[in-house]
Amino acid sequence: MRKRILPGAVIVLTLLSAGDWLALAQNKSSAGTPARAPRPPARPKLVAVLVVDQMRADYVDKFRGQWSAGLRRLVEEGAWFRNAAYPYAATETCVGHATISTGALPAAHGIIGNAWWDREQQAMVTCTADANAQDLGYAGLSVKGGDSAARLRLPTFADELRFQNGGGAARVVSISLKARAAIMLAGHRADVVTWFDGSNGAWVTSSVYGRSPFVEEYAKAHPAREDYGKTWSLALPASAYFYEQAATGAIAPPGWGLSFPHALRGKAEGAEPDSAYYDEWAASPFADTALTRLAEKAVDSLHLGQGSGTDFLDISYSSPDLVGHAFGPRSHEIQDILVRLDGDLGELFARLDQKVGRGNYVVALSSDHGVVPIPEDMQKTGADAGWLRIPELRARIEKAFEAFHYPKPSVASVTGGEIYFAPGVYERLQQEPAAMRAVLDAIRSVPGIADVYRAEELEDRPATQSPLRNAEAAGYYEGRSGDLLFVPKPYWPYDFYAPGQRTYGTTHGTPYAYDQRVPILLMGWGIQPGEYFSAATLADIAPTLGSLCGITLAPRDGRVLSEALKGSRSSGPKSMPSAPAAQR
């Protein structure tokens, strides 16, 4: 039976004196017992951070009975924090990975979204875009652009691990399909940072990090094109799957239908792999397997966890996110890809047991965000659900400006829940209360809007009685965040496209439980297994790993999850607010 630890629980340990230990050792020696086992390391030999993109907290409860390998081992042998959540509104990939890696919230680390409007450039910028960097393709494939962690305002746990261990003593490897995931987990300096380019199937890095010989070998030996023509079929008997085969409102990737099986052949069946094939591949379990094998190659080639210091390996599994966007959380595809990921993680842990030693490494698994149930699916239950049409929102704002003779267009950009105005417009609005009221009323009139806040209401993260306002404030970063920030109603995700043009079945990025609540699972060196019901945020992961590794992090938003650490004298978790009841 798994141990269940409630907030405030106290664990009493029986301690043996030095004399007791000596007598015990002498008795064992006289009994002819074998020589003692090797002493465990003073610190973990390897830290492995695993992020399953778009893995909601409820997936563990729903699907764990069908897991038999890696995910099952994490649940049964690890510390499972069941009440973990992001406390901010911008539940997006880049933000979540930055929060996990730094132990801070967006108001401190500066990553407010996957992309935002840059007021100086008067253009959208991605969270990893860097004009001073050049992306580099492996296996002779060319790529465009430049990426780095230059926009991240804090060092990551991996940065601190390298710095506080003299640089070369700690090796840092970060891999994902997404640049924003791999880069944000690694930080500003790393030995290996690799991601995937879906336009031509290239594995990619940046001039900031440099190419790695073992990735070059892997890219040549196992290109993504080798899965061309394969079919993703159900891993379990059809009767084992929950829900309906095809959710109402789901939008499959081009070339796929809404039900199994899914063939990986792209748009031009029978020809060479094209970009449509690589999109299919990235949304399939074959991509998860490729990431796992690349990680195993890193362990073997760089001898991770086998040196004098503590090494760092992270893998962000992006495919569940692509699957969830298309088919939604109530789909056979989500259930199946997690069953297959369970097997991949089982193989990874077996490799680490062999190379590093069982008990000599620590694993932290979590997610960057959850996902909204498909609105059309929710409508069948009678819920107030729909799509918040961003083009309509923008049009109503512009209409409100007309009566006050503002320049056209007055809106520079609407991205996520952020509204940016053209230069000088917001400053004028602040001086004209009637115009401000008209704009705010226009925003609130759009179907699906819950509330809207002015930037000055969120500065300095004021504590309020409004859960939505607190969530917006936790993600506000002056100079980057919008002039106005709005929140959708529950089950009303953003639709940025013209009618009939949307390419996804659902999305995320809101301050509600289905987006905020994700699992935290810790396993291995220094971890006390059990189920923990104390409130936790994803900013707690980095300080907890720092405590295990003897790394000092600057004061940030997260806390050490001391209740799950062996030998901790903590009498229980510190006070930390969980997701408000209104958001659950």
mmCIF file of N, CA and C in Angstrom, residues 85-91 470-475 510-512 516:
data_model
loop_
_atom_site.group_PDB
_atom_site.id
_atom_site.type_symbol
_atom_site.label_atom_id
_atom_site.label_comp_id
_atom_site.label_asym_id
_atom_site.label_seq_id
_atom_site.Cartn_x
_atom_site.Cartn_y
_atom_site.Cartn_z
ATOM 1 N N ALA A 85 -0.178 22.819 -9.183
ATOM 2 C CA ALA A 85 -0.817 23.664 -10.191
ATOM 3 C C ALA A 85 0.054 24.872 -10.492
ATOM 4 N N TYR A 86 -0.091 25.406 -11.698
ATOM 5 C CA TYR A 86 0.498 26.694 -12.048
ATOM 6 C C TYR A 86 -0.420 27.788 -11.510
ATOM 7 N N PRO A 87 0.130 28.800 -10.841
ATOM 8 C CA PRO A 87 -0.729 29.841 -10.267
ATOM 9 C C PRO A 87 -0.960 31.033 -11.189
ATOM 10 N N TYR A 88 -0.568 30.921 -12.451
ATOM 11 C CA TYR A 88 -0.724 32.048 -13.374
ATOM 12 C C TYR A 88 -1.656 31.686 -14.526
ATOM 13 N N ALA A 89 -1.968 32.691 -15.348
ATOM 14 C CA ALA A 89 -2.959 32.518 -16.411
ATOM 15 C C ALA A 89 -2.364 32.006 -17.717
ATOM 16 N N ALA A 90 -1.140 32.410 -18.045
ATOM 17 C CA ALA A 90 -0.550 32.095 -19.353
ATOM 18 C C ALA A 90 0.019 30.680 -19.370
ATOM 19 N N THR A 91 -0.864 29.692 -19.298
ATOM 20 C CA THR A 91 -0.435 28.293 -19.258
ATOM 21 C C THR A 91 -0.064 27.832 -20.664
ATOM 22 N N ASN A 470 -5.391 37.634 -9.621
ATOM 23 C CA ASN A 470 -4.126 37.149 -9.061
ATOM 24 C C ASN A 470 -3.354 36.324 -10.081
ATOM 25 N N ALA A 471 -4.074 35.497 -10.844
ATOM 26 C CA ALA A 471 -3.417 34.675 -11.863
ATOM 27 C C ALA A 471 -2.817 35.543 -12.962
ATOM 28 N N GLU A 472 -3.531 36.595 -13.349
ATOM 29 C CA GLU A 472 -2.993 37.506 -14.357
ATOM 30 C C GLU A 472 -1.770 38.245 -13.817
ATOM 31 N N ALA A 473 -1.822 38.664 -12.562
ATOM 32 C CA ALA A 473 -0.703 39.403 -11.977
ATOM 33 C C ALA A 473 0.550 38.543 -11.873
ATOM 34 N N ALA A 474 0.383 37.244 -11.584
ATOM 35 C CA ALA A 474 1.538 36.345 -11.466
ATOM 36 C C ALA A 474 2.258 36.177 -12.792
ATOM 37 N N GLY A 475 1.559 36.459 -13.893
ATOM 38 C CA GLY A 475 2.166 36.325 -15.210
ATOM 39 C C GLY A 475 2.503 37.641 -15.876
ATOM 40 N N THR A 510 -5.212 29.364 -20.109
ATOM 41 C CA THR A 510 -6.173 30.052 -19.248
ATOM 42 C C THR A 510 -5.898 29.741 -17.775
ATOM 43 N N PRO A 511 -6.506 30.497 -16.844
ATOM 44 C CA PRO A 511 -6.265 30.274 -15.413
ATOM 45 C C PRO A 511 -7.280 29.341 -14.760
ATOM 46 N N TYR A 512 -7.651 28.274 -15.466
ATOM 47 C CA TYR A 512 -8.610 27.327 -14.914
ATOM 48 C C TYR A 512 -7.939 25.977 -14.671
ATOM 49 N N GLN A 516 -4.272 24.575 -15.467
ATOM 50 C CA GLN A 516 -3.268 24.829 -14.435
ATOM 51 C C GLN A 516 -2.778 23.576 -13.722
#
